[in-house]
Coordinates of C-alpha atoms in Angstrom, one line a residue:
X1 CA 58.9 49.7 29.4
X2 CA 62.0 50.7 31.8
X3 CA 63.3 51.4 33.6
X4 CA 62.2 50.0 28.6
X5 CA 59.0 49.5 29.5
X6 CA 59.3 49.6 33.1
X7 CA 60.8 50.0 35.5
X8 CA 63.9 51.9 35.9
X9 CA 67.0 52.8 37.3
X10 CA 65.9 52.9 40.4
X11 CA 68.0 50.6 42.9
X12 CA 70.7 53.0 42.1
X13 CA 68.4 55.9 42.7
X14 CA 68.7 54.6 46.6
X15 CA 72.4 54.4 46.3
X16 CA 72.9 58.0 44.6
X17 CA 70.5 59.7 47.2
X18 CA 70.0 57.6 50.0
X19 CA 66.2 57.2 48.8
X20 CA 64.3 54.4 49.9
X21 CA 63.3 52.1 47.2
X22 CA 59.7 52.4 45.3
X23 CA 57.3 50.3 43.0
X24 CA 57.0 51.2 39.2
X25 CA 60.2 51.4 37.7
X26 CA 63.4 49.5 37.7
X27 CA 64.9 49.1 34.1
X28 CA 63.1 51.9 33.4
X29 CA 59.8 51.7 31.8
X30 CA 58.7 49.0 30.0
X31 CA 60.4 49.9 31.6
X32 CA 62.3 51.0 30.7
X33 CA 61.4 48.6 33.2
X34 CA 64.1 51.2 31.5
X35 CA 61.2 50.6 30.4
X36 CA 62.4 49.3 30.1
X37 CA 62.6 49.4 30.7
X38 CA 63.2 49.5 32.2
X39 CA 62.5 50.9 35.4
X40 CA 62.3 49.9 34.0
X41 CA 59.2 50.7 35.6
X42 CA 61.7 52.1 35.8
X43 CA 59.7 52.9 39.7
X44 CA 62.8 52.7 42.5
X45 CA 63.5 49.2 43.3
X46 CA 64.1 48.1 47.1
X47 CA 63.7 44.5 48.0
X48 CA 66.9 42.9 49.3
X49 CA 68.6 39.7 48.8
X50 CA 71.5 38.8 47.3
X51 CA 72.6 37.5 43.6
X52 CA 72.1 33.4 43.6
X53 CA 74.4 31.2 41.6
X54 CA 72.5 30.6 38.3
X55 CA 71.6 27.3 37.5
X56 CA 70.1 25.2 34.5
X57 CA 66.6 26.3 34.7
X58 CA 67.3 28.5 37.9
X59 CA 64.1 30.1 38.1
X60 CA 61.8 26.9 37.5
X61 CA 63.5 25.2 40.2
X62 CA 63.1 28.1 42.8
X63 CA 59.6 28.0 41.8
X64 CA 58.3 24.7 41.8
X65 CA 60.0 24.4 45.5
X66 CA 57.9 27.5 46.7
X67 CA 54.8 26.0 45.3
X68 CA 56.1 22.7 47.5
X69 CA 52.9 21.7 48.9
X70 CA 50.2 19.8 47.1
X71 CA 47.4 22.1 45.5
X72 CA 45.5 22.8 42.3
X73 CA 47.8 24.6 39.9
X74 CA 46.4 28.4 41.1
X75 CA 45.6 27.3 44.3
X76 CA 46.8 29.8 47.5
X77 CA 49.2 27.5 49.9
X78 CA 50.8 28.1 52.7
X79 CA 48.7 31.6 54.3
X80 CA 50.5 32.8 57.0
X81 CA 50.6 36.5 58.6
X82 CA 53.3 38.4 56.5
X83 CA 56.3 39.1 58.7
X84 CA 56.2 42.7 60.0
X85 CA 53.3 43.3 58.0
X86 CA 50.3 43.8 60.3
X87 CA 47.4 43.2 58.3
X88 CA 48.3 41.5 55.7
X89 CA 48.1 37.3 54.8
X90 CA 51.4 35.8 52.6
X91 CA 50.9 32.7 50.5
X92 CA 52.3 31.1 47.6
X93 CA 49.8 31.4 44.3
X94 CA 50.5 27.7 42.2
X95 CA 50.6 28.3 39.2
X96 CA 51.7 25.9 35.5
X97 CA 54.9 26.9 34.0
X98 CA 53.1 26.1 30.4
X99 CA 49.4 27.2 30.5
X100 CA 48.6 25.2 27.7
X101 CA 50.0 21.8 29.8
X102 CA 51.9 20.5 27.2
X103 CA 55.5 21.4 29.3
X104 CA 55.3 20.0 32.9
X105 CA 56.3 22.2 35.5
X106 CA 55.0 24.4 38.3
X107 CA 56.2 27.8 39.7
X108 CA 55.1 28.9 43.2
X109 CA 54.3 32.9 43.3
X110 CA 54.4 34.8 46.3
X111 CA 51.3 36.7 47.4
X112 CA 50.6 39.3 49.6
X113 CA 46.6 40.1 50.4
X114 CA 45.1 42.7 52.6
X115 CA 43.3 40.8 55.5
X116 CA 40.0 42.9 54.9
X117 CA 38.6 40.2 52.9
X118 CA 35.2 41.8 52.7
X119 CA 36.1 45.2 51.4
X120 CA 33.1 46.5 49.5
X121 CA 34.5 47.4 46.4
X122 CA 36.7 44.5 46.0
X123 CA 40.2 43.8 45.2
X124 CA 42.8 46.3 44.2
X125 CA 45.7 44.3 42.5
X126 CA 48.6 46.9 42.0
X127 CA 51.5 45.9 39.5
X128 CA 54.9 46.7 39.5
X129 CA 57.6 47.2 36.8
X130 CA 59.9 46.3 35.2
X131 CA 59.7 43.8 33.7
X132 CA 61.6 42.1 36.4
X133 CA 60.3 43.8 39.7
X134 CA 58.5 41.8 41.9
X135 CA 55.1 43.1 44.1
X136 CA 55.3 42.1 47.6
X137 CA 58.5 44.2 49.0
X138 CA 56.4 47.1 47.9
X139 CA 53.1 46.4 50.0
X140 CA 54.2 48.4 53.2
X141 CA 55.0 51.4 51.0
X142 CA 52.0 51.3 48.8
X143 CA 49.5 50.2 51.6
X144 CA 50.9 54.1 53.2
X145 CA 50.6 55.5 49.5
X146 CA 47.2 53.9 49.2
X147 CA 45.5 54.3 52.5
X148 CA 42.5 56.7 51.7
X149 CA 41.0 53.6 49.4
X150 CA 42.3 50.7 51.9
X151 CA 38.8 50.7 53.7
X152 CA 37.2 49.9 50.6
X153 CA 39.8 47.9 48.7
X154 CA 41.2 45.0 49.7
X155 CA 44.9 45.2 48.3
X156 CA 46.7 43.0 46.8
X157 CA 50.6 42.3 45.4
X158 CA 52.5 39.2 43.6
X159 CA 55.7 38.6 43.0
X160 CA 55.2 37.7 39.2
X161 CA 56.7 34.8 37.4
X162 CA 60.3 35.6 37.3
X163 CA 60.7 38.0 39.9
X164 CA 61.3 38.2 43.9
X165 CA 62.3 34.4 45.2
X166 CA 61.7 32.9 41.7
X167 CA 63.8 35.6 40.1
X168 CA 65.7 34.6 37.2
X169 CA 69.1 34.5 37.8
X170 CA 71.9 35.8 34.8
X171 CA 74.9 37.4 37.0
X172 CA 76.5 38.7 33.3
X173 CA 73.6 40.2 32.1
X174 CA 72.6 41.4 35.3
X175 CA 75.9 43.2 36.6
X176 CA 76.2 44.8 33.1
X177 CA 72.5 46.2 32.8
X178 CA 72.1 46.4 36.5
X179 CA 68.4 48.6 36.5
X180 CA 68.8 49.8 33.2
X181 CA 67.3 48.4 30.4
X182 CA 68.9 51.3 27.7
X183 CA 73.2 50.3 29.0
X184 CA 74.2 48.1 25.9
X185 CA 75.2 44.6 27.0
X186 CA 77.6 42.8 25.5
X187 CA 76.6 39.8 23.4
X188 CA 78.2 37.3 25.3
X189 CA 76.1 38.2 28.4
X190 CA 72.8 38.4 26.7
X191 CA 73.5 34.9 25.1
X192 CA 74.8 33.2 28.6
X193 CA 71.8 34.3 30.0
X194 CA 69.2 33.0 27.3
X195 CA 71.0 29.5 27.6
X196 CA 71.2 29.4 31.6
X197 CA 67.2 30.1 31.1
X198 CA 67.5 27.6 28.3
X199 CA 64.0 26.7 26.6
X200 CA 61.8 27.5 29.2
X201 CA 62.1 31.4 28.4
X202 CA 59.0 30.8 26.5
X203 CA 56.8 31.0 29.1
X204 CA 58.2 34.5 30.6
X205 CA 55.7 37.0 28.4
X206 CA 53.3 38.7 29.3
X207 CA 50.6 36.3 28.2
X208 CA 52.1 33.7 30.4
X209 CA 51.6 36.6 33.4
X210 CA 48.5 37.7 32.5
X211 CA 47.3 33.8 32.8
X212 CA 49.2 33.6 36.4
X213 CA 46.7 36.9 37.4
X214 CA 43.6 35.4 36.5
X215 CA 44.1 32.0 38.6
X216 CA 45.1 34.7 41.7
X217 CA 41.6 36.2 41.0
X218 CA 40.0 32.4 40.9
X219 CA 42.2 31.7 44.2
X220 CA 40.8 35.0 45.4
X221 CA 37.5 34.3 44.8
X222 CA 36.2 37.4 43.1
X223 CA 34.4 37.8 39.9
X224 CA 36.8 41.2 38.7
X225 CA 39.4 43.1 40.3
X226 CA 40.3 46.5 40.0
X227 CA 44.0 47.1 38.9
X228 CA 46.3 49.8 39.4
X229 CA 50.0 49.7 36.9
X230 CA 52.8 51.5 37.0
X231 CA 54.9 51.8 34.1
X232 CA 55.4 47.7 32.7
X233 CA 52.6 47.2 35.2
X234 CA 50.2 49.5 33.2
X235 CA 51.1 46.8 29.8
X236 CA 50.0 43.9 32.2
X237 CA 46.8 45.9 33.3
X238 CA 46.1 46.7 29.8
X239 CA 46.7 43.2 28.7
X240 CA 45.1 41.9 31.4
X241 CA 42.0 43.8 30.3
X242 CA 41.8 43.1 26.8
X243 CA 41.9 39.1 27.3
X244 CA 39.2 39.2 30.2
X245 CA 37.1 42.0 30.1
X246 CA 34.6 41.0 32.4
X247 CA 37.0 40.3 35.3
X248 CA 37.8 43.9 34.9
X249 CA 36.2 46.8 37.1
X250 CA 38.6 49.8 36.5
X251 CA 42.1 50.7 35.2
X252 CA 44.6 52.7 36.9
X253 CA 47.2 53.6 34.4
X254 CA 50.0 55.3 35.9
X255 CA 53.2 55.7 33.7
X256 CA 51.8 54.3 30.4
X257 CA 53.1 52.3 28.5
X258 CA 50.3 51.5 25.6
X259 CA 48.7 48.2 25.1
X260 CA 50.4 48.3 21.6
X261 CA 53.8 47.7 23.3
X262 CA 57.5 49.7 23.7
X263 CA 59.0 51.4 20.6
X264 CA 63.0 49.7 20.8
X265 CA 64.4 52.3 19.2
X266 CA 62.7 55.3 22.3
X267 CA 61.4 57.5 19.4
X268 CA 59.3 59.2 21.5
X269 CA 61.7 59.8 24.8
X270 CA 64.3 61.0 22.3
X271 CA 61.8 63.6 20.8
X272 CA 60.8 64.5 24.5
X273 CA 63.7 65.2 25.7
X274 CA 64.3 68.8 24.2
X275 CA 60.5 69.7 26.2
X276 CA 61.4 68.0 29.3
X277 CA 64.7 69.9 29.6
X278 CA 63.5 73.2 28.4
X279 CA 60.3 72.7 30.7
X280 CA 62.4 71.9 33.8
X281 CA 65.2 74.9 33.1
X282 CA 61.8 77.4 32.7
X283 CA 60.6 76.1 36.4
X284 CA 64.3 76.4 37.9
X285 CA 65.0 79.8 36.4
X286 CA 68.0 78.2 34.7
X287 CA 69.6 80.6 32.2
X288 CA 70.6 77.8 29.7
X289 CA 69.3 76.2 26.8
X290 CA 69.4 72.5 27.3
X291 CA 67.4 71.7 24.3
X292 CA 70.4 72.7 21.9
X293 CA 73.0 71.9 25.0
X294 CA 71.7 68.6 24.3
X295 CA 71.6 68.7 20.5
X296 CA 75.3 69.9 20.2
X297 CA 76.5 67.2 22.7
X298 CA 75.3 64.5 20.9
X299 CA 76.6 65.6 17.8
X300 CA 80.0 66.4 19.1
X301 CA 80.7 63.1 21.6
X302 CA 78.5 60.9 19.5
X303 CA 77.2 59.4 23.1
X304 CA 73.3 59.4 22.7
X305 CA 72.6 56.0 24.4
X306 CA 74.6 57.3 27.3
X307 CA 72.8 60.9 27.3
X308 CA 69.4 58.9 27.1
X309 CA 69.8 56.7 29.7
X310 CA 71.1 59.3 32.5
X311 CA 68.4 61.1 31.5
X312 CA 66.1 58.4 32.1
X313 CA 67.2 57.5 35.4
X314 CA 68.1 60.6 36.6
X315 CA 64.1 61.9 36.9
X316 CA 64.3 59.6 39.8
X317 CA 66.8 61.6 41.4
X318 CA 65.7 65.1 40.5
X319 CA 62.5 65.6 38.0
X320 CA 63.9 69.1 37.7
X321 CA 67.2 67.6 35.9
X322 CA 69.5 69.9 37.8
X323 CA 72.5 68.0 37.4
X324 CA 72.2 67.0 34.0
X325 CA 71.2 69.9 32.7
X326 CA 74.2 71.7 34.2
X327 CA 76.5 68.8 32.9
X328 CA 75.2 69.3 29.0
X329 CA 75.9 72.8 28.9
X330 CA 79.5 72.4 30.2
X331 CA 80.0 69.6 27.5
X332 CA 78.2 71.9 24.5
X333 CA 81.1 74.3 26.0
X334 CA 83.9 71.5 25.4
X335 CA 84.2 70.4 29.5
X336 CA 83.3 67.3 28.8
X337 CA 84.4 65.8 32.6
X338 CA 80.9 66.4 34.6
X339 CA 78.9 64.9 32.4
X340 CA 80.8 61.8 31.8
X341 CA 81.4 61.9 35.7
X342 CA 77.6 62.0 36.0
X343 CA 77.1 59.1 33.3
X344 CA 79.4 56.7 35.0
X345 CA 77.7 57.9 38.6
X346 CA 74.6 56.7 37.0
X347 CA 75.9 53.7 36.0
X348 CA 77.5 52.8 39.2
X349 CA 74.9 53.4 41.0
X350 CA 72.2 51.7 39.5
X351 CA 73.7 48.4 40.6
X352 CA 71.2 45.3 41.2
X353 CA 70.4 41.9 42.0
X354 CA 68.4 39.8 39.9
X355 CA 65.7 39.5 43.1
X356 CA 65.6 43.6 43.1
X357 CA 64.8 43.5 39.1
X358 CA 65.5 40.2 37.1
X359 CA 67.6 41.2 34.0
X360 CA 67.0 37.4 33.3
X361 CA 63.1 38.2 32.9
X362 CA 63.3 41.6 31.6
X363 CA 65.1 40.2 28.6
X364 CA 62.8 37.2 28.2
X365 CA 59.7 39.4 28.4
X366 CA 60.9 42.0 26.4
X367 CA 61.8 39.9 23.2
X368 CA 59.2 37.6 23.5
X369 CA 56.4 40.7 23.6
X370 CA 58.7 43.2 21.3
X371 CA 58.4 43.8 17.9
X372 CA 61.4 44.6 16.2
X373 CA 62.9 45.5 13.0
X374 CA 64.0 42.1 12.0
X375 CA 59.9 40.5 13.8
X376 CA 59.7 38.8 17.0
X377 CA 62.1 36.4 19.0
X378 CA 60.9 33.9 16.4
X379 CA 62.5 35.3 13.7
X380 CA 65.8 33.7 12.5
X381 CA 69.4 35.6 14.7
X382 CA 71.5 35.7 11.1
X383 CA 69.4 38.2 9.4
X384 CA 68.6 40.6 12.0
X385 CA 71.8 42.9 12.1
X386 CA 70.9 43.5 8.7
X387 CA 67.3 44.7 9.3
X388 CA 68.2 46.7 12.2
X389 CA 71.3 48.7 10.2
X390 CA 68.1 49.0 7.1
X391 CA 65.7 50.5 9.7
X392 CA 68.4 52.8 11.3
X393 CA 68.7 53.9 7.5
X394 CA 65.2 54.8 7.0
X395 CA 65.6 57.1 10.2
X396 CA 65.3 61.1 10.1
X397 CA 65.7 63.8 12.5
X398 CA 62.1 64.2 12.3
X399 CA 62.1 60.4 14.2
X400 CA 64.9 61.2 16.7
X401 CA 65.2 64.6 17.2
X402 CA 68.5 65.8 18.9
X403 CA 69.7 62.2 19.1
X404 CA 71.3 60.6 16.1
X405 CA 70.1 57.2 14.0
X406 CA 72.9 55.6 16.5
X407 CA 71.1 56.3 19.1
X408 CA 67.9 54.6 18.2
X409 CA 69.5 51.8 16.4
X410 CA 72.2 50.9 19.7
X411 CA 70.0 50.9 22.8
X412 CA 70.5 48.2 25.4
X413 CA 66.7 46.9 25.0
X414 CA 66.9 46.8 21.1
X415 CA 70.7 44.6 21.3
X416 CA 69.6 42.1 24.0
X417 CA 66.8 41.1 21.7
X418 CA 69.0 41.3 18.5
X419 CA 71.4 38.6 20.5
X420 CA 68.7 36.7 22.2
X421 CA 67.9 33.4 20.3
X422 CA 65.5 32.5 18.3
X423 CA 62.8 32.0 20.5
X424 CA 58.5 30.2 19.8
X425 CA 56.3 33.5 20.7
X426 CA 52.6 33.4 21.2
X427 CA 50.1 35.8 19.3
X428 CA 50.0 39.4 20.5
X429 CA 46.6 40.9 20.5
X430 CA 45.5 43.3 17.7
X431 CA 47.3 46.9 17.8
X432 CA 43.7 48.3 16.5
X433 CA 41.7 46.5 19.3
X434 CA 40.6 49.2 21.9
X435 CA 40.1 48.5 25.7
X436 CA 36.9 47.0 26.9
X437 CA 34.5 50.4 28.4
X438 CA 35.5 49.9 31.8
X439 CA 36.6 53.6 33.7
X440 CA 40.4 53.9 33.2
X441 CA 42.3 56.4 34.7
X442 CA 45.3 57.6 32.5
X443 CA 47.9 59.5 34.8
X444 CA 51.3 60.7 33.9
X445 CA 53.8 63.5 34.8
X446 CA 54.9 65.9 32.2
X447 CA 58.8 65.3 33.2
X448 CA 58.7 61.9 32.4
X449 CA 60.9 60.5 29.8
X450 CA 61.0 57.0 31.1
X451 CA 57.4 56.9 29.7
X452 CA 56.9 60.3 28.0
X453 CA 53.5 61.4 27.4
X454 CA 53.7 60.5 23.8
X455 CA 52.8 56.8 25.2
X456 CA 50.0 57.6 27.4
X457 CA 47.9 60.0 24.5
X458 CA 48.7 56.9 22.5
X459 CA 46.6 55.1 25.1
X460 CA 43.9 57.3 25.3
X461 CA 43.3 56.5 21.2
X462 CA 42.4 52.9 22.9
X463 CA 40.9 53.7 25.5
X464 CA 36.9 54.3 25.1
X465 CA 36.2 55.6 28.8
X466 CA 39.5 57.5 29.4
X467 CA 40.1 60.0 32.4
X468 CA 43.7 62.1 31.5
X469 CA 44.9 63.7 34.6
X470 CA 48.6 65.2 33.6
X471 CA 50.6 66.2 36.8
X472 CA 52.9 69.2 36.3
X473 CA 56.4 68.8 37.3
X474 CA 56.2 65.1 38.0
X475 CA 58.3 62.4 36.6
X476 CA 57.8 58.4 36.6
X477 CA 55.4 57.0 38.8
X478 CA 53.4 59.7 39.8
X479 CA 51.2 58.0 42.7
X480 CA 54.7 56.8 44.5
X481 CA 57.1 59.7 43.6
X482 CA 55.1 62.9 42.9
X483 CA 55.8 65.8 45.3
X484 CA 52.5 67.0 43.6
X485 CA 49.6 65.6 45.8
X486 CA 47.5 66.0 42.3
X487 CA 47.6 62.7 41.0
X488 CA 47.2 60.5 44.0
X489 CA 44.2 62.5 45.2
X490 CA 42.9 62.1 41.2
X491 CA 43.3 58.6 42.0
X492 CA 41.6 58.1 45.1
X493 CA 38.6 59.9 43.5
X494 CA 39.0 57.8 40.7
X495 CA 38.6 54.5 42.8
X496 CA 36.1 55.7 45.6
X497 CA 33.7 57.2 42.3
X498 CA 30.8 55.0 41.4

């Protein structure tokens, strides 16, 4: 989510401050990975590497020549030290490119695993963003974040299908959405990409992840793990959870986005936005009123999908909003120039490659685990316009609040599913099925808009053994970005607790 589901706007984040990167966020959540988106999760993305030429089936191919040597599909190959990663073992995790067998093809998944093999409580997996962030760049910085519960835990990070060296390459796509999963693309990209994929996409949902984690638990050789999301890596736990339970020892939920999936439309962030502003001008002492700042703006530029996605990345930059909220009330006051200047600075700077976060996998996960006003990826392209434009009808302020039906109807998440072809989807579990009763932790920061904390009460409603702990003043990925000690400590409680 992020970063629609996920991740977020966060290799730019680097660029426009000079931050190192972080895990949780690269097209925002769903990020929005963006979350997108997101991210999404939306989390600040750092790996390096540059952009590869895209080929026919570009990720398969990188993958089935990392899982090069000859072992079970989810066997670990190739365990070396990690370079300049004391402590840590690298290997490749083999996994099937169709679960159910019926499409050859392998994909080779690179896995980082603490060396303490005989931690007493086990194995910590922590999931990144996105979708379209990859896990092992992020060990370092986590294992540091982390360290309190790294005697007990034995930590653990995968590049998941799609991501890192098996990214999926779709140079359009990617250099028009860079880490944002809310900047509309243009049709033309978002169909290049789906045919450069071609049919394989099918196998890049969550479903076909959540199969790849439970061979890296066989491979590990450990009866349940203990997994710690952020932002599209808190759908994975969650999904994780509900299709094996008893694998499961505790949830760490950190920038939720619920097991029910993203809205497309960002009903919630758009309704948060007014309290996020106004909370943020209240702790700065600003003398403003963003809340209607914001209101009048989008009324009089008509820019909503622009407004919502600097906002959304720019919590990475400041979770006071500073900037932006300075920018709105120049623009409410007809100076239009800052804020424009700020949206393309955004923009600019949230520049990616696909092996940073995979706009080639955030799409393919995204439509294949959405649902949308016209259905899922399944349902037929020619009709689809039609139900979106129907659904952006029905709308209300009461739905959007001081965005507009535009808005909601014209975000990047919602068109590259409305272009991306029809597409076979597999089942998505029941929207009234609750988490097994397993401890969950269910952390968020009240600054959040990537995943507001609309999504994570949501949550809670599923979640039979939930633990809320709401950090003031934070934004997106509280454990990794939080000035607030709060929520890490809450979490190291959490996982040292019997």
């Amino acid at each position: 989510m992020p970063e629609v589901w996920g991740l977020r706007g966060v290799p730019g984040i680097r660029r426009l401050r000079g931050a190192p990167g972080t895990p949780g966020a690269p097209a925002r959540r769903w990020g929005r990975g963006r979350r997108t988106p997101a991210v999404l999760g939306a989390v600040a993305v750092t790996a390096a590497g540059a952009l590869a030429v895209a080929g026919t089936t570009p990720s398969v191919a990188q993958g089935r020549a990392a899982a090069a040597p000859a072992v079970a599909s989810g066997g670990l190959a190739g365990a070396a030290a990690c370079p300049g990663l004391d402590g840590f073992t690298c290997a490749t995790l083999n996994v099937p490119l169709d679960h159910s067998g019926r499409t050859p093809g392998r994909l080779g998944l690179k896995v980082a695993m603490a060396d303490n093999v005989r931690a007493p409580k086990g194995v910590l997996l922590f999931l990144t963003g996105g979708p379209g962030q990859p896990g092992v760049p992020f060990v370092a910085r986590l294992s540091q974040k982390l360290a309190p519960v790294l005697k007990d835990y034995r930590l653990v990070m995968v590049d998941q299908r799609g991501t890192g060296g098996t990214a999926l390459q779709c140079p359009r796509l990617q250099q028009e959405m860079g880490s944002s999963d809310l900047t509309p693309p243009t049709a033309r990209a978002v169909t290049d990409c789906a045919a450069a994929i071609g049919g394989d996409r099918r196998f890049y949902g969550t479903t076909d992840t959540v199969a790849d984690l439970d061979l890296l638990r066989r491979a590990l050789g450990v009866r349940r793990m203990t997994l710690d999301g952020v932002s599209y890596g808190t759908y994975t736990a969650e999904r994780y959870a509900l299709a094996h339970p008893g694998h499961v020892a505790r949830l760490v939920l950190d920038s939720v986005v619920p097991q029910t999936g993203y809205d497309p439309m960002d009903r919630a962030a758009m309704r948060a936005a007014p309290r996020v502003l106004t909370a943020a001008c209240r702790a700065t002492g600003c003398t403003t009123d963003p809340a209607a700042d914001l209101a009048e703006v989008v009324d009089r530029y008509r820019n909503g999908a622009d407004v919502l996605d600097a906002l959304t990345t720019w919590e990475f930059v400041d979770p006071d909003y500073a900037a932006v909220i300075d920018a709105l009330h120049k623009a409410a006051n007809g100076d239009p120039g800052p804020l424009r200047g700020l949206i393309a600075g955004v923009r600019q700077g949230g520049a990616a490659t696909a092996e940073e976060l995979s706009q080639g996998l955030h799409a393919s996960t995204l439509c294949l685990d959405g649902r949308y006003p016209w259905g899922r990826a399944d349902a037929p392209v020619a009709g689809r316009r039609t139900a979106l434009e129907k659904a952006g009808a029905r709308l209300t302020p009461a739905d959007y609040g001081p965005f507009d039906a535009a808005t909601a109807t014209g975000l990047g998440s919602m068109l590259s599913c409305l272009y991306w072809p029809r597409t076979p989807v597999q089942p998505l579990p029941s929207t009234h099925r609750g988490l097994p009763g397993v401890p969950v932790l269910l952390l968020g920061g009240d600054r959040d808009l990537s995943t507001p904390l609309e999504w994570l009460y949501d949550q809670k409603r599923l979640t039979p053994r939930a633990k809320v702990v709401i950090v003031p003043g934070a934004a997106h990925s509280v454990q990794n970005r939080a000035a607030d000690d709060k929520g890490r400590r809450a979490v190291f409680d959490f996982l040292l607790g019997r």
